[in-house]
XYZ file of C-alpha atoms in Angstrom:
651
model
C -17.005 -56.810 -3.930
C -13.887 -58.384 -5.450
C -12.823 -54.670 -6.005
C -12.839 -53.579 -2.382
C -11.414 -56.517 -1.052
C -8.529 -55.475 -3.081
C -8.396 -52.241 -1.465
C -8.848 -53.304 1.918
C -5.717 -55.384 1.079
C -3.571 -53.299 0.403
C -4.615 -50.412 2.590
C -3.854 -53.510 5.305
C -0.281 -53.499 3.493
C 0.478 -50.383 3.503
C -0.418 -50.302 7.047
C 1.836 -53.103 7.911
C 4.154 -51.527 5.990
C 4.554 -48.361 8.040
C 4.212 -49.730 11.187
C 7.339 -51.873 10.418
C 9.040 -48.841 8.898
C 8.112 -46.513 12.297
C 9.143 -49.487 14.842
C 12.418 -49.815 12.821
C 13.139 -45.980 13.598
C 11.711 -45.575 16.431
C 14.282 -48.748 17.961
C 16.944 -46.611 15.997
C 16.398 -43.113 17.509
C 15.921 -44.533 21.264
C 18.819 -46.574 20.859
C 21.027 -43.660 19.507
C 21.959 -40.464 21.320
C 21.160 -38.743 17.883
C 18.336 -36.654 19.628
C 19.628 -36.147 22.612
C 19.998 -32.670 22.349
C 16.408 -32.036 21.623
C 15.207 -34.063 24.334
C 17.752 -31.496 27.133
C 15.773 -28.732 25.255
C 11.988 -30.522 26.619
C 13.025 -31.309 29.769
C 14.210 -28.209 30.536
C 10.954 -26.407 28.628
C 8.651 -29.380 30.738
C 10.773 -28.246 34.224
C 10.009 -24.703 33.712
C 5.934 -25.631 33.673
C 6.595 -28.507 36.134
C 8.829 -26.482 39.308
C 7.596 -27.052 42.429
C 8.098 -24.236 45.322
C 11.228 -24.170 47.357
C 11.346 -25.982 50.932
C 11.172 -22.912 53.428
C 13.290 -24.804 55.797
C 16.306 -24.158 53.494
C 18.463 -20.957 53.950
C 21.466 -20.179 51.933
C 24.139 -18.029 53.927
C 26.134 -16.127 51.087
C 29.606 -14.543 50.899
C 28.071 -11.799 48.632
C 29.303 -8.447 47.462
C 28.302 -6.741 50.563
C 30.067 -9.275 52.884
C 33.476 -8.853 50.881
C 33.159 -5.082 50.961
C 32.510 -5.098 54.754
C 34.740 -7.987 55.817
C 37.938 -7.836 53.347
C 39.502 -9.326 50.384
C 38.416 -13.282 49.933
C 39.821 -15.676 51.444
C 39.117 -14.720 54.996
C 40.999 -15.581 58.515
C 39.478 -18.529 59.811
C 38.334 -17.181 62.944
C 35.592 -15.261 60.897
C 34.613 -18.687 59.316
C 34.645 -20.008 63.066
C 32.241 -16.804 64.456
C 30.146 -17.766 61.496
C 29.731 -21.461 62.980
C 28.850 -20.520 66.224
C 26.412 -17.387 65.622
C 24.541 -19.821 63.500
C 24.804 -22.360 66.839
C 23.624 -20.011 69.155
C 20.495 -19.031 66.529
C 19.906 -22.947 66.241
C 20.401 -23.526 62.554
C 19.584 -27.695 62.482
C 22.405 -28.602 60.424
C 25.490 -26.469 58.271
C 26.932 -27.071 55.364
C 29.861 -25.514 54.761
C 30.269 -24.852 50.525
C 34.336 -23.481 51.398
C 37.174 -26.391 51.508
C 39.568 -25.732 54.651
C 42.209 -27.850 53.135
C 45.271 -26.542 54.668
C 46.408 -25.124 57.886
C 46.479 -21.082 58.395
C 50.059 -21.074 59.295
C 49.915 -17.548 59.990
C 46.670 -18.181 62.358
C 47.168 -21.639 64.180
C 44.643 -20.149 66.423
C 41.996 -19.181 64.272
C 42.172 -23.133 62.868
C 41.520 -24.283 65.985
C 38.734 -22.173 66.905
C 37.305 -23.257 63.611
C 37.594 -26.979 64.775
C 36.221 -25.981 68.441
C 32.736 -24.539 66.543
C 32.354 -27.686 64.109
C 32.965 -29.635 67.331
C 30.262 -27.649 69.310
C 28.039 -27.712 66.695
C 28.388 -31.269 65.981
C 25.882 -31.474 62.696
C 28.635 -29.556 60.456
C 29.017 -30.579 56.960
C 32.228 -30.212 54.733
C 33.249 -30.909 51.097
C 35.018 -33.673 49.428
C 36.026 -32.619 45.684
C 37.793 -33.823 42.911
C 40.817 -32.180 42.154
C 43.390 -32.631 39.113
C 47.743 -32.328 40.507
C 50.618 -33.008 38.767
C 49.108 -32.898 35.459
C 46.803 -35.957 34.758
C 46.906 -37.350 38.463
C 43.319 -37.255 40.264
C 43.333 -36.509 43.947
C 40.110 -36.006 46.283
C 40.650 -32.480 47.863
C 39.544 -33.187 51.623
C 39.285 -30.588 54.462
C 42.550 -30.426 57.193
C 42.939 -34.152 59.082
C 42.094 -31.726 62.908
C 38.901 -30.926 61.481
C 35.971 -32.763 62.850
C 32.986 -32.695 61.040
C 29.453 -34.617 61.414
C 29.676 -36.098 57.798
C 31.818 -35.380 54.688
C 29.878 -34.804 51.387
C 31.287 -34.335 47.541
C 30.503 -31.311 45.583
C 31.474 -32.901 42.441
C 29.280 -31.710 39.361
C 28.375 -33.481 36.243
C 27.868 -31.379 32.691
C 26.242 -32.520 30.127
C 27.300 -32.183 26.634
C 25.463 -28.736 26.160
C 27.440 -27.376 29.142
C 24.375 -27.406 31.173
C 24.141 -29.040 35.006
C 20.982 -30.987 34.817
C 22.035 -33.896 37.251
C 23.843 -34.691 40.731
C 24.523 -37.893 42.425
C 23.882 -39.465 45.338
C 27.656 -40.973 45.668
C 31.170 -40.119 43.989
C 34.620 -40.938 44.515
C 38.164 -41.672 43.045
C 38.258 -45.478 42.221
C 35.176 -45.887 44.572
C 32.034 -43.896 45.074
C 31.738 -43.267 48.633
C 31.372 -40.446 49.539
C 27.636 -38.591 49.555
C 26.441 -35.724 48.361
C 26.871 -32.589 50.149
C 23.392 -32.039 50.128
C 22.531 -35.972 50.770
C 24.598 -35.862 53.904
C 22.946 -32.942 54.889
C 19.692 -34.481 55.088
C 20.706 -37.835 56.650
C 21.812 -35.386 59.674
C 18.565 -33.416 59.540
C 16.526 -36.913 59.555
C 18.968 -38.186 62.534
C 20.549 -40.909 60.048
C 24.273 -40.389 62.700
C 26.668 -40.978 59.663
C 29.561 -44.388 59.894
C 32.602 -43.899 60.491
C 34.006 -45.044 57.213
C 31.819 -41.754 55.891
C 33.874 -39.565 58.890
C 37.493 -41.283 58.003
C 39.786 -38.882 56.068
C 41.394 -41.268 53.372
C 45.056 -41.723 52.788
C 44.167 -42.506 49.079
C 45.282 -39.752 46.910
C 44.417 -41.190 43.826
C 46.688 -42.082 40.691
C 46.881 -41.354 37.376
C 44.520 -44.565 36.504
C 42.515 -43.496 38.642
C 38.723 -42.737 37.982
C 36.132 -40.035 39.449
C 33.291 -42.850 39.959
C 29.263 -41.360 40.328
C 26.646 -43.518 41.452
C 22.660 -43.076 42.010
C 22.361 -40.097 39.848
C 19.127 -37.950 39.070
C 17.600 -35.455 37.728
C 17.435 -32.424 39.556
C 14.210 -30.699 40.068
C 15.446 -27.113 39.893
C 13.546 -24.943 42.228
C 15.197 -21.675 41.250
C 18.507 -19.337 41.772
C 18.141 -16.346 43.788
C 14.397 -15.785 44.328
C 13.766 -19.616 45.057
C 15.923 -19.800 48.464
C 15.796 -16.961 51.373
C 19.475 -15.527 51.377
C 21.330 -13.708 54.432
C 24.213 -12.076 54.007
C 27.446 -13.261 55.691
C 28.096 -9.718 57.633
C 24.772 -9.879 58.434
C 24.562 -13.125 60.612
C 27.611 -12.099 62.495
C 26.411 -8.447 63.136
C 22.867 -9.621 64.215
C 21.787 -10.786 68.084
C 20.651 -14.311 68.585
C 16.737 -13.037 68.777
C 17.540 -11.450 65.501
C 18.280 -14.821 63.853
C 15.516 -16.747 65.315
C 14.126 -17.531 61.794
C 17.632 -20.032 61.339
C 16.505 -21.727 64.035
C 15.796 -25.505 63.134
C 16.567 -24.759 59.481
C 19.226 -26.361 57.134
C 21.425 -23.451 56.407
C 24.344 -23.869 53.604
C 27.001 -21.371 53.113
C 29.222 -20.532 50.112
C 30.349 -17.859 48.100
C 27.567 -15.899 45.324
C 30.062 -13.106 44.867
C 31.014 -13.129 41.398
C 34.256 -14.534 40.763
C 35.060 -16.169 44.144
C 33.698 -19.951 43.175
C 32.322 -21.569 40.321
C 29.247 -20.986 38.711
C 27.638 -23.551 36.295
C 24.588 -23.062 33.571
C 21.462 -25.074 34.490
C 18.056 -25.222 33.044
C 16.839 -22.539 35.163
C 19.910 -20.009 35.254
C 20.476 -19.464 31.703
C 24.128 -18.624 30.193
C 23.741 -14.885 31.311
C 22.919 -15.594 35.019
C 25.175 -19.032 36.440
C 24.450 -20.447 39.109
C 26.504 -20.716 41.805
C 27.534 -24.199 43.547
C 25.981 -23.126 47.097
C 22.560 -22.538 45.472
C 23.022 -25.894 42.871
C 23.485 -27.739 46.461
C 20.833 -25.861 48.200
C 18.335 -27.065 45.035
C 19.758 -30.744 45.403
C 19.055 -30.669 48.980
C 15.458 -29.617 48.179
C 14.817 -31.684 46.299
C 15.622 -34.499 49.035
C 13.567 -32.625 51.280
C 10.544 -33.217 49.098
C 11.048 -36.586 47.578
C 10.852 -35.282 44.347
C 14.405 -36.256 42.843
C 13.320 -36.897 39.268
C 14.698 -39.801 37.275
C 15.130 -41.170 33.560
C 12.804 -43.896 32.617
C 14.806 -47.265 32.141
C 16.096 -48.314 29.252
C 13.092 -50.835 28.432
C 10.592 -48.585 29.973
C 11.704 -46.102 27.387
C 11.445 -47.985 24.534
C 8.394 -49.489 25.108
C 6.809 -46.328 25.599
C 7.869 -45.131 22.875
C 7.316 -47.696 20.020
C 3.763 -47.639 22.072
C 2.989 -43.989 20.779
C 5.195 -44.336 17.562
C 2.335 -46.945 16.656
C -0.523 -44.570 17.703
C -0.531 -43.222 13.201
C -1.283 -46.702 11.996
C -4.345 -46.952 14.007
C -5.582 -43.582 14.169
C -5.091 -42.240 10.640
C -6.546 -44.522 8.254
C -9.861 -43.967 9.852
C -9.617 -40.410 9.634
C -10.067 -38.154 6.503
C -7.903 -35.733 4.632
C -8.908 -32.880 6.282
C -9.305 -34.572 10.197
C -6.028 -36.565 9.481
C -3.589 -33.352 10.231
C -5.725 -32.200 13.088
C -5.463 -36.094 14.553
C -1.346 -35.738 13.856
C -0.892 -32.443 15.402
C -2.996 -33.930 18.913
C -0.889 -37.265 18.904
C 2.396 -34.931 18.955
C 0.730 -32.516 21.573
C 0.212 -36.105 23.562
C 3.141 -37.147 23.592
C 4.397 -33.684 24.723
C 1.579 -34.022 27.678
C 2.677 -37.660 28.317
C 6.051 -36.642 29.535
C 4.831 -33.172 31.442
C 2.824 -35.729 33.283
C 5.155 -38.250 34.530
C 7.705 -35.499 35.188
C 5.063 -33.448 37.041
C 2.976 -35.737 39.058
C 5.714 -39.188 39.002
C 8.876 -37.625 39.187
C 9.876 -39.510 35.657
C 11.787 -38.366 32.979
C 10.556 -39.969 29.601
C 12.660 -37.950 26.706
C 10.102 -37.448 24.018
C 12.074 -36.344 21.313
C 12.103 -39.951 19.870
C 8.633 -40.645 19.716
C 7.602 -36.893 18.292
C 10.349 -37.502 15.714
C 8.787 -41.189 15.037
C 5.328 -39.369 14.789
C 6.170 -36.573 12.387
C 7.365 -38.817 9.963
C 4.178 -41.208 10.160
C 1.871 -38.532 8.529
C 3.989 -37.720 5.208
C 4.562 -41.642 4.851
C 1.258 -42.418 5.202
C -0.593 -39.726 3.083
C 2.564 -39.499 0.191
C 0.011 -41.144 -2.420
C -2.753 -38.635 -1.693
C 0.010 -35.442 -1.521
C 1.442 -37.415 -4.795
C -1.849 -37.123 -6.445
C -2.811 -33.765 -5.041
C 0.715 -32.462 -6.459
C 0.118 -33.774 -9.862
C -3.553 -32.440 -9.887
C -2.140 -28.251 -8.920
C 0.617 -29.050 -11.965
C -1.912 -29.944 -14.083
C -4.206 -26.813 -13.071
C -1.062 -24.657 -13.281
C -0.106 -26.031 -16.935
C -3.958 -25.320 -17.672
C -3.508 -21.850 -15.977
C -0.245 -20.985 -18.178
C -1.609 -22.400 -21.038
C -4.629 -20.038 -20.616
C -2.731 -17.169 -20.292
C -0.540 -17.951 -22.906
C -3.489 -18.149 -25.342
C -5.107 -15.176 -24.778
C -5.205 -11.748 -26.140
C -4.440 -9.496 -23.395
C -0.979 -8.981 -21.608
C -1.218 -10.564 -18.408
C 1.691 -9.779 -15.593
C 1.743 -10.960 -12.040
C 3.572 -9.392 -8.773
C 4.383 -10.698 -4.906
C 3.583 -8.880 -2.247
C 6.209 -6.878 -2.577
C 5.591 -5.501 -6.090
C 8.460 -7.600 -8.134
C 7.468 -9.508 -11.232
C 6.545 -13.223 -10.805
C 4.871 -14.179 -14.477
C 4.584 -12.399 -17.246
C 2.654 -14.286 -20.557
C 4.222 -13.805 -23.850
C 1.854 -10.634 -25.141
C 3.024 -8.571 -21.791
C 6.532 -9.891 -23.601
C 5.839 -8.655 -26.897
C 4.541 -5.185 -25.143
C 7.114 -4.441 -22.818
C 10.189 -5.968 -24.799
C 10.835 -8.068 -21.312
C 11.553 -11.413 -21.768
C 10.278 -13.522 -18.754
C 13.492 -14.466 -17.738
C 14.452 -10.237 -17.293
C 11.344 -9.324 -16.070
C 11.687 -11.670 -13.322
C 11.988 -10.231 -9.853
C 12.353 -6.966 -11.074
C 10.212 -3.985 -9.938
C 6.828 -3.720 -12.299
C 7.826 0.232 -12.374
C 10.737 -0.809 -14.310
C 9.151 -3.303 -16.541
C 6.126 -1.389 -17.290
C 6.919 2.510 -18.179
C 3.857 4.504 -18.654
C 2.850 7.799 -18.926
C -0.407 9.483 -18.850
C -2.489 10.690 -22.349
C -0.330 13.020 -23.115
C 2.942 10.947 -22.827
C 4.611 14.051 -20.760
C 3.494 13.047 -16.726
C 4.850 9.236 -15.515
C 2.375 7.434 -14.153
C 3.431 4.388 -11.791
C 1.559 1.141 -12.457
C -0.847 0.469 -9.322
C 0.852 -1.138 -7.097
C -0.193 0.863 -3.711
C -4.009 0.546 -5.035
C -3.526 -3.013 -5.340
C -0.772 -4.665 -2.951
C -1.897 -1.605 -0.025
C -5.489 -0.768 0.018
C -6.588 -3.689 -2.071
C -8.409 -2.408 -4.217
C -9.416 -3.372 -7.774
C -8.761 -0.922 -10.981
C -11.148 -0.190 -13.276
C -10.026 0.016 -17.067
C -7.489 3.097 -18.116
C -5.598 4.604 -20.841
C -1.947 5.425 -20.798
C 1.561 5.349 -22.696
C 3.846 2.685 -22.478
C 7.134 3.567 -23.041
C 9.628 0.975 -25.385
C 13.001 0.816 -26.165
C 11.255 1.413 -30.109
C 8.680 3.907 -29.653
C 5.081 4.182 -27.702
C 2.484 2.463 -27.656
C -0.839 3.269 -26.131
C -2.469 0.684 -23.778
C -5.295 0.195 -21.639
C -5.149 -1.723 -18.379
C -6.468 -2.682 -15.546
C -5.547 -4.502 -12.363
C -6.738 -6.299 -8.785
C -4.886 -7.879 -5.589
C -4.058 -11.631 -5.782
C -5.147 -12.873 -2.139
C -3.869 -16.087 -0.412
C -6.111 -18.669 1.379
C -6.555 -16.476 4.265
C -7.689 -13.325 2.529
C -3.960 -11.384 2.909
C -2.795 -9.482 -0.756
C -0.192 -12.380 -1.551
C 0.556 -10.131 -4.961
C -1.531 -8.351 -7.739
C -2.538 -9.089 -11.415
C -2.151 -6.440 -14.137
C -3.493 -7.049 -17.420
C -3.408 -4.604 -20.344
C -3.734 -4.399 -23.921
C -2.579 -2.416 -27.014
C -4.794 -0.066 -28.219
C -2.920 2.288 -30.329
C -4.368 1.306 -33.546
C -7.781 1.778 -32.128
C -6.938 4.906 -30.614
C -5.424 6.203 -34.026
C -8.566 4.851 -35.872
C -10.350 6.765 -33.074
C -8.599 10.105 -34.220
C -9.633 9.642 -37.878
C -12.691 9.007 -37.452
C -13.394 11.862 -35.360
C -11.117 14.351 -37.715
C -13.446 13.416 -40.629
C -16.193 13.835 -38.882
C -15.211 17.590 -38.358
C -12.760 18.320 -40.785
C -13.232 19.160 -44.485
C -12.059 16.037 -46.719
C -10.691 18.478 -49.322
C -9.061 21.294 -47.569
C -8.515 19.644 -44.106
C -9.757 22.667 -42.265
C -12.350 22.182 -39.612
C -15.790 21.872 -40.741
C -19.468 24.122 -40.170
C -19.777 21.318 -37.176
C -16.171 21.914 -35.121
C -16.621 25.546 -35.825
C -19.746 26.144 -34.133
C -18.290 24.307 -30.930
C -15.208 26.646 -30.960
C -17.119 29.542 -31.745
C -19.184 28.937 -28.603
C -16.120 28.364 -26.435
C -14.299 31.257 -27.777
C -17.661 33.797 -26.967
C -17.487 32.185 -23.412
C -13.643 32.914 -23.255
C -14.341 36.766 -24.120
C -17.111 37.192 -21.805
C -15.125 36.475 -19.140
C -11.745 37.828 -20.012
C -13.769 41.210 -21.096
C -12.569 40.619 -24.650
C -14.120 40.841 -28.397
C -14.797 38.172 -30.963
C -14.690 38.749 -34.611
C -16.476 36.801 -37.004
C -15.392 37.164 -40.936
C -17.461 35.184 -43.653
C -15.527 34.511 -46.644
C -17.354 34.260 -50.021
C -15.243 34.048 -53.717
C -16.010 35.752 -56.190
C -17.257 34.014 -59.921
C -16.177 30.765 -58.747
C -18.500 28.956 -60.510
C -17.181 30.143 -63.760
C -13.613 28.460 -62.732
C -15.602 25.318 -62.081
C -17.217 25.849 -65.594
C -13.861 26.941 -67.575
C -11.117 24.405 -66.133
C -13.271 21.919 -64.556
C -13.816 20.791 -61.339
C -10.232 19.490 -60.794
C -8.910 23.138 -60.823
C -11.677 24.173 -58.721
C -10.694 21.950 -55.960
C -7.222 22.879 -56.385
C -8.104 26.517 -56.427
C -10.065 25.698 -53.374
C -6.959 24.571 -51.242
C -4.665 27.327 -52.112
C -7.777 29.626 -50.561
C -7.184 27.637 -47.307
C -3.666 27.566 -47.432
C -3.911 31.512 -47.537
C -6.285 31.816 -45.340
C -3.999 29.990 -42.497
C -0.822 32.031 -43.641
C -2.609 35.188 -42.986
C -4.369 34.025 -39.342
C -2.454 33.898 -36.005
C -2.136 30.619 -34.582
C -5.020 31.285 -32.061
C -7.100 32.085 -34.557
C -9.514 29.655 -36.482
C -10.087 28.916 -40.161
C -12.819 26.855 -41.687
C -14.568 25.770 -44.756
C -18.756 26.695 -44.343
C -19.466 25.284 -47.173
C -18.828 25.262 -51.267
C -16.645 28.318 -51.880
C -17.491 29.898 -48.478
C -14.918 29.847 -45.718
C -15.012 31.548 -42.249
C -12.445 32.971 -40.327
C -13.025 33.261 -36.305
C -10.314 35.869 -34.789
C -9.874 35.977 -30.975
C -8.644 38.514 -27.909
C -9.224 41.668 -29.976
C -9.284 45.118 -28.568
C -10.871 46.889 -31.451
C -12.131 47.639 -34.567
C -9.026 48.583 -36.587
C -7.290 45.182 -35.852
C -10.509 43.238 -37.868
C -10.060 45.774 -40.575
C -6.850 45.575 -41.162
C -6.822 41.778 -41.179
C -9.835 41.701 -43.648
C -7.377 43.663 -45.683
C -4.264 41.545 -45.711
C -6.816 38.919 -46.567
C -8.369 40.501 -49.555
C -4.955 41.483 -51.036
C -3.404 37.750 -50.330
C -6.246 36.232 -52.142
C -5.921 38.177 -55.162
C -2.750 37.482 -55.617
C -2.309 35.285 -59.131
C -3.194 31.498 -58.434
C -1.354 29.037 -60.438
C -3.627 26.140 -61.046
C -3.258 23.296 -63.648
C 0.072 25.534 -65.467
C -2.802 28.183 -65.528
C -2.699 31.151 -63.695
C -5.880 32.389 -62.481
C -7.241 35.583 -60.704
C -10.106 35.673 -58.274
C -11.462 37.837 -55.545
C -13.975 37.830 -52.405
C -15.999 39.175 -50.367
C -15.794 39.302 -46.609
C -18.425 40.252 -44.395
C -17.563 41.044 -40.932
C -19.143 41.023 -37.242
C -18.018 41.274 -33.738
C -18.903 40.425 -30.621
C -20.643 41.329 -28.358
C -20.885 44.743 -30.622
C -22.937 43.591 -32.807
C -24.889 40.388 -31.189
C -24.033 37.720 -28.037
């Protein structure tokens, strides 16, 4: 009992522990503007899932490519500004807003200004811009439209970046020194709800601004982008002053804005909907502010406090969901807290218009599993080292040579025997190809033959024990080996295994065991046993090339009375000099053998006739009765031959 008490205690320290460790960073990262980039990158991931559809009572009126063909070089007279005005009057359009600043007088057109006034006049729900505008270096001015003009409201088309370049919020007000002037878009929809605006709004300043002067911004949002150019329903410039009044009927009653979309005529800016290849340009930014005052959906930051409450609320979530879960359930329960917090903030955005930045709390959250579970991944990391030491040391120890690949066939491990074999040292071997640390050829040491790694790393299959070469920088050496894929957790070939050995000296112990079992000890040539197999194959051979075999048994004459004279040391020796002269006088093709005792056979091959037999019995009669010098004695003997042929005289 005493025991787990103990435990409980200091699992409840430990738990302490990181929950003071993840409210200290959480405080830290809301506080700081360390993640700020990261939370620009949600929201505008969260708007993308989160738009809303357009207003259909908004129509955007562009000065687009086709207008500027058609109608001239930009800017235009201002009668054609004026036409525009009262086309969209006679089709009804609720209320205008004019994206274009008329800040000075046409001198060369005093008419076409004061037509222009005439069709604001007649209009009488006309909206025009109020911008910011830098003069005379560092001095601030508000650019204003001409002092004759008479609009329904003025309305600032000032625009706010970010640090990422990116438009992501507007404001209600702005001004130099004071913020009082709204929105284009704002004003707009005052004069579409009937809100008649002051006069202070209508009253062109005489306040130019100084060089202390400030741009001020007040009420600002978020703005719920709606879209660019498929969001809104465009008409072209030419095409509202070409079309009859029936033609147009769908502007009637409908907030129409105009500006330029031609590229290069006004500014474009980089929102969370446009991307950096496709700006935005500031008629459609307005016409997506003044949506989203249409709707009521102008989304906005959570408050400071809100914020961080929220946050430390789900940075706290680890301490009291993971100690009740186990190893295995613990990542499953991290990975659905971060996908909560992820759904937390879709939510509010979506369905509250709230913008809770999230990158805080996920960053709080990702460190609360390592932190918590460091003494298990401790543990779990000294348990593999110890099963890798174990591993090494096994391989180490063992007989074999033992090399291991990646995937992609290079040399990961090698244990000291595959050293020893291959004259690599791990530290060469490493990462290079296994063709180039492991040289083979086939049994005969003339073909290369590429280790296996297509068998192994490609079709995954396992090989089964073979015999090559292995080339060294000292000689051969003949090895055995045999190989199989090394698969990861998920059942992919993560590498292969090869493991040979060195089996020369069995392979040359092999060999001798097999030439004394059918060679003669004393002579070396092949024995009664190998004979009989090559005189079978060599009877096949003829049959089917349409050839003869000759057979001719060798017997020597009085060679017992050698044995008897000199001993049986000069009878052996006399007994290899026989061989040797047998060989000399036989064609390479041909086959020599001891039968037994002082009988030999010779076995001659692809013979036409007769004659040839004769004449070879001949040579061999004559050789062997040449003088024989055995022991400083020299000796005479002779022999008998007997011959046959085949298939003369048998099958």
């Amino acid at each position: 009992m005493n025991v787990l008490a103990s435990i409980r205690r200091l699992l409840r320290f430990e738990q302490l522990g990181l929950a003071a460790i993840l409210l200290a960073l959480a405080l830290l990262l809301v506080s700081s503007e360390v993640l700020q980039r990261w939370d620009n990158l949600f929201y505008d991931a969260q708007l993308t899932l989160a738009r809303h559809a357009a207003p259909s009572e908004i129509v955007i009126v562009e000065i687009d490519d086709e207008s500027i063909a058609e109608l001239g070089r930009w800017p235009w007279a201002r009668a054609l500004h004026a036409r525009l005005i009262e086309r969209l009057t006679e089709a009804g359009a609720a209320v205008i807003g004019m994206d274009i600043l008329f800040r000075e007088p046409d001198l060369n057109d005093p008419a076409g200004d004061a037509r222009l006034a005439s069709a604001i006049a007649a209009h009488g729900a006309v909206v025009l811009p109020v911008a910011p505008e830098s003069s005379h270096g560092e001095r601030l001015i508000e650019a204003l439209p001409m002092p004759n003009l008479a609009p329904a409201a003025l309305g600032h088309v000032d625009v706010e970046l970010e640090a990422d370049g990116v438009v992501r919020r507007s404001c209600m007000r702005a001004g130099l020194a004071t913020a009082r002037w709204p929105s284009l878009a704002q004003a707009m929809w005052r004069l579409a709800r009937g809100d008649v605006p002051t006069s202070s709004n209508m009253s062109a300043p005489s306040v130019n601004g100084s060089a202390r002067s400030a741009w001020v911004r007040e009420d600002c949002f978020l703005v719920p982008f709606f879209g660019s150019k498929d969001a809104f329903q465009h008409v072209s410039f030419a095409r509202v002053l070409e079309d009859e009044p029936a033609q147009l009927e769908h502007l009637r009653g409908r907030l129409v804005l105009v500006g330029t979309t031609a590229v290069g005529l006004g500014s474009s800016f980089v929102t969370p909907v446009s991307g950096l290849g496709a700006p935005m340009s500031g008629v459609e930014l307005s016409a997506n502010i003044l949506g989203a005052l249409a709707q009521h959906s102008t989304i906005h930051p959570l408050g400071a406090l809100q914020r961080t409450l929220l946050t430390i609320a789900l940075a706290l979530v680890p301490v009291f969901v993971l100690p009740h879960c186990r190893p295995r359930s613990a990542l499953i329960a991290y990975g659905l807290l971060l996908l909560a917090v992820m759904l937390i903030s879709l939510v509010l955005l979506r369905f509250a218009n709230l913008w809770f930045p999230p990158a805080a709390a996920l960053a709080v959250i990702a460190v609360s599993y390592p932190l918590w579970s460091w003494r298990r991944l401790d543990s779990i990391v000294g348990q593999l080292r110890r099963e890798r030491n174990l591993a090494t040391a096994t391989l180490n120890a063992i007989g074999d040579a033992v090399i291991t690949t990646d995937r992609a066939g290079r040399v990961a491990y090698l244990n000291p025997v595959a050293e020893s074999l291959t004259g690599f040292t791990y530290g060469e071997a490493y990462g290079q190809p296994l063709a180039t640390v492991v040289r083979t050829y086939d049994e005969t040491g003339e073909r290369p033959v590429p280790p296996p790694l297509d068998e192994c790393l490609t079709e995954g299959m396992r090989i089964h024990p073979s015999s090559y070469v292995l080339l060294r920088a000292d000689g051969e050496r003949a090895i055995r080996w045999s190989g199989a894929p090394i698969r990861d957790g998920d059942g992919q070939i993560d590498g292969m295994v090869l493991a040979f050995s060195d089996i020369t000296q069995i392979l040359s112990l092999s060999r001798d065991m097999v030439h004394q079992a059918t060679h003669d000890a004393l002579t070396g040539l092949p024995n009664r046993v190998l004979m009989k197999d090559r005189l079978a194959q060599a009877l096949a051979r003829a049959r089917r090339a349409g050839e003869h075999v000759a057979l001719m048994f060798i017997d020597l004459d009085g060679f017992k009375r050698v044995n008897d004279a000199f001993g049986h040391t000069a009878g052996d020796a006399l007994l290899q000099e026989v061989a040797r002269r047998l060989k000399t006088n036989c064609r390479e093709e041909d086959s020599v053998a001891r039968w037994g005792g002082d009988e030999f056979v010779v076995m001659l091959e692809k013979l036409q006739t007769r004659d040839t037999v004769v004449r070879r019995a001949s040579h061999i009669l004559e050789s062997l009765a040449q003088p024989i010098d055995v022991l400083e004695q020299e000796l005479y003997i002779t022999a008998s031959i007997g011959i046959c042929m085949s298939p003369r005289d048998g099958e």
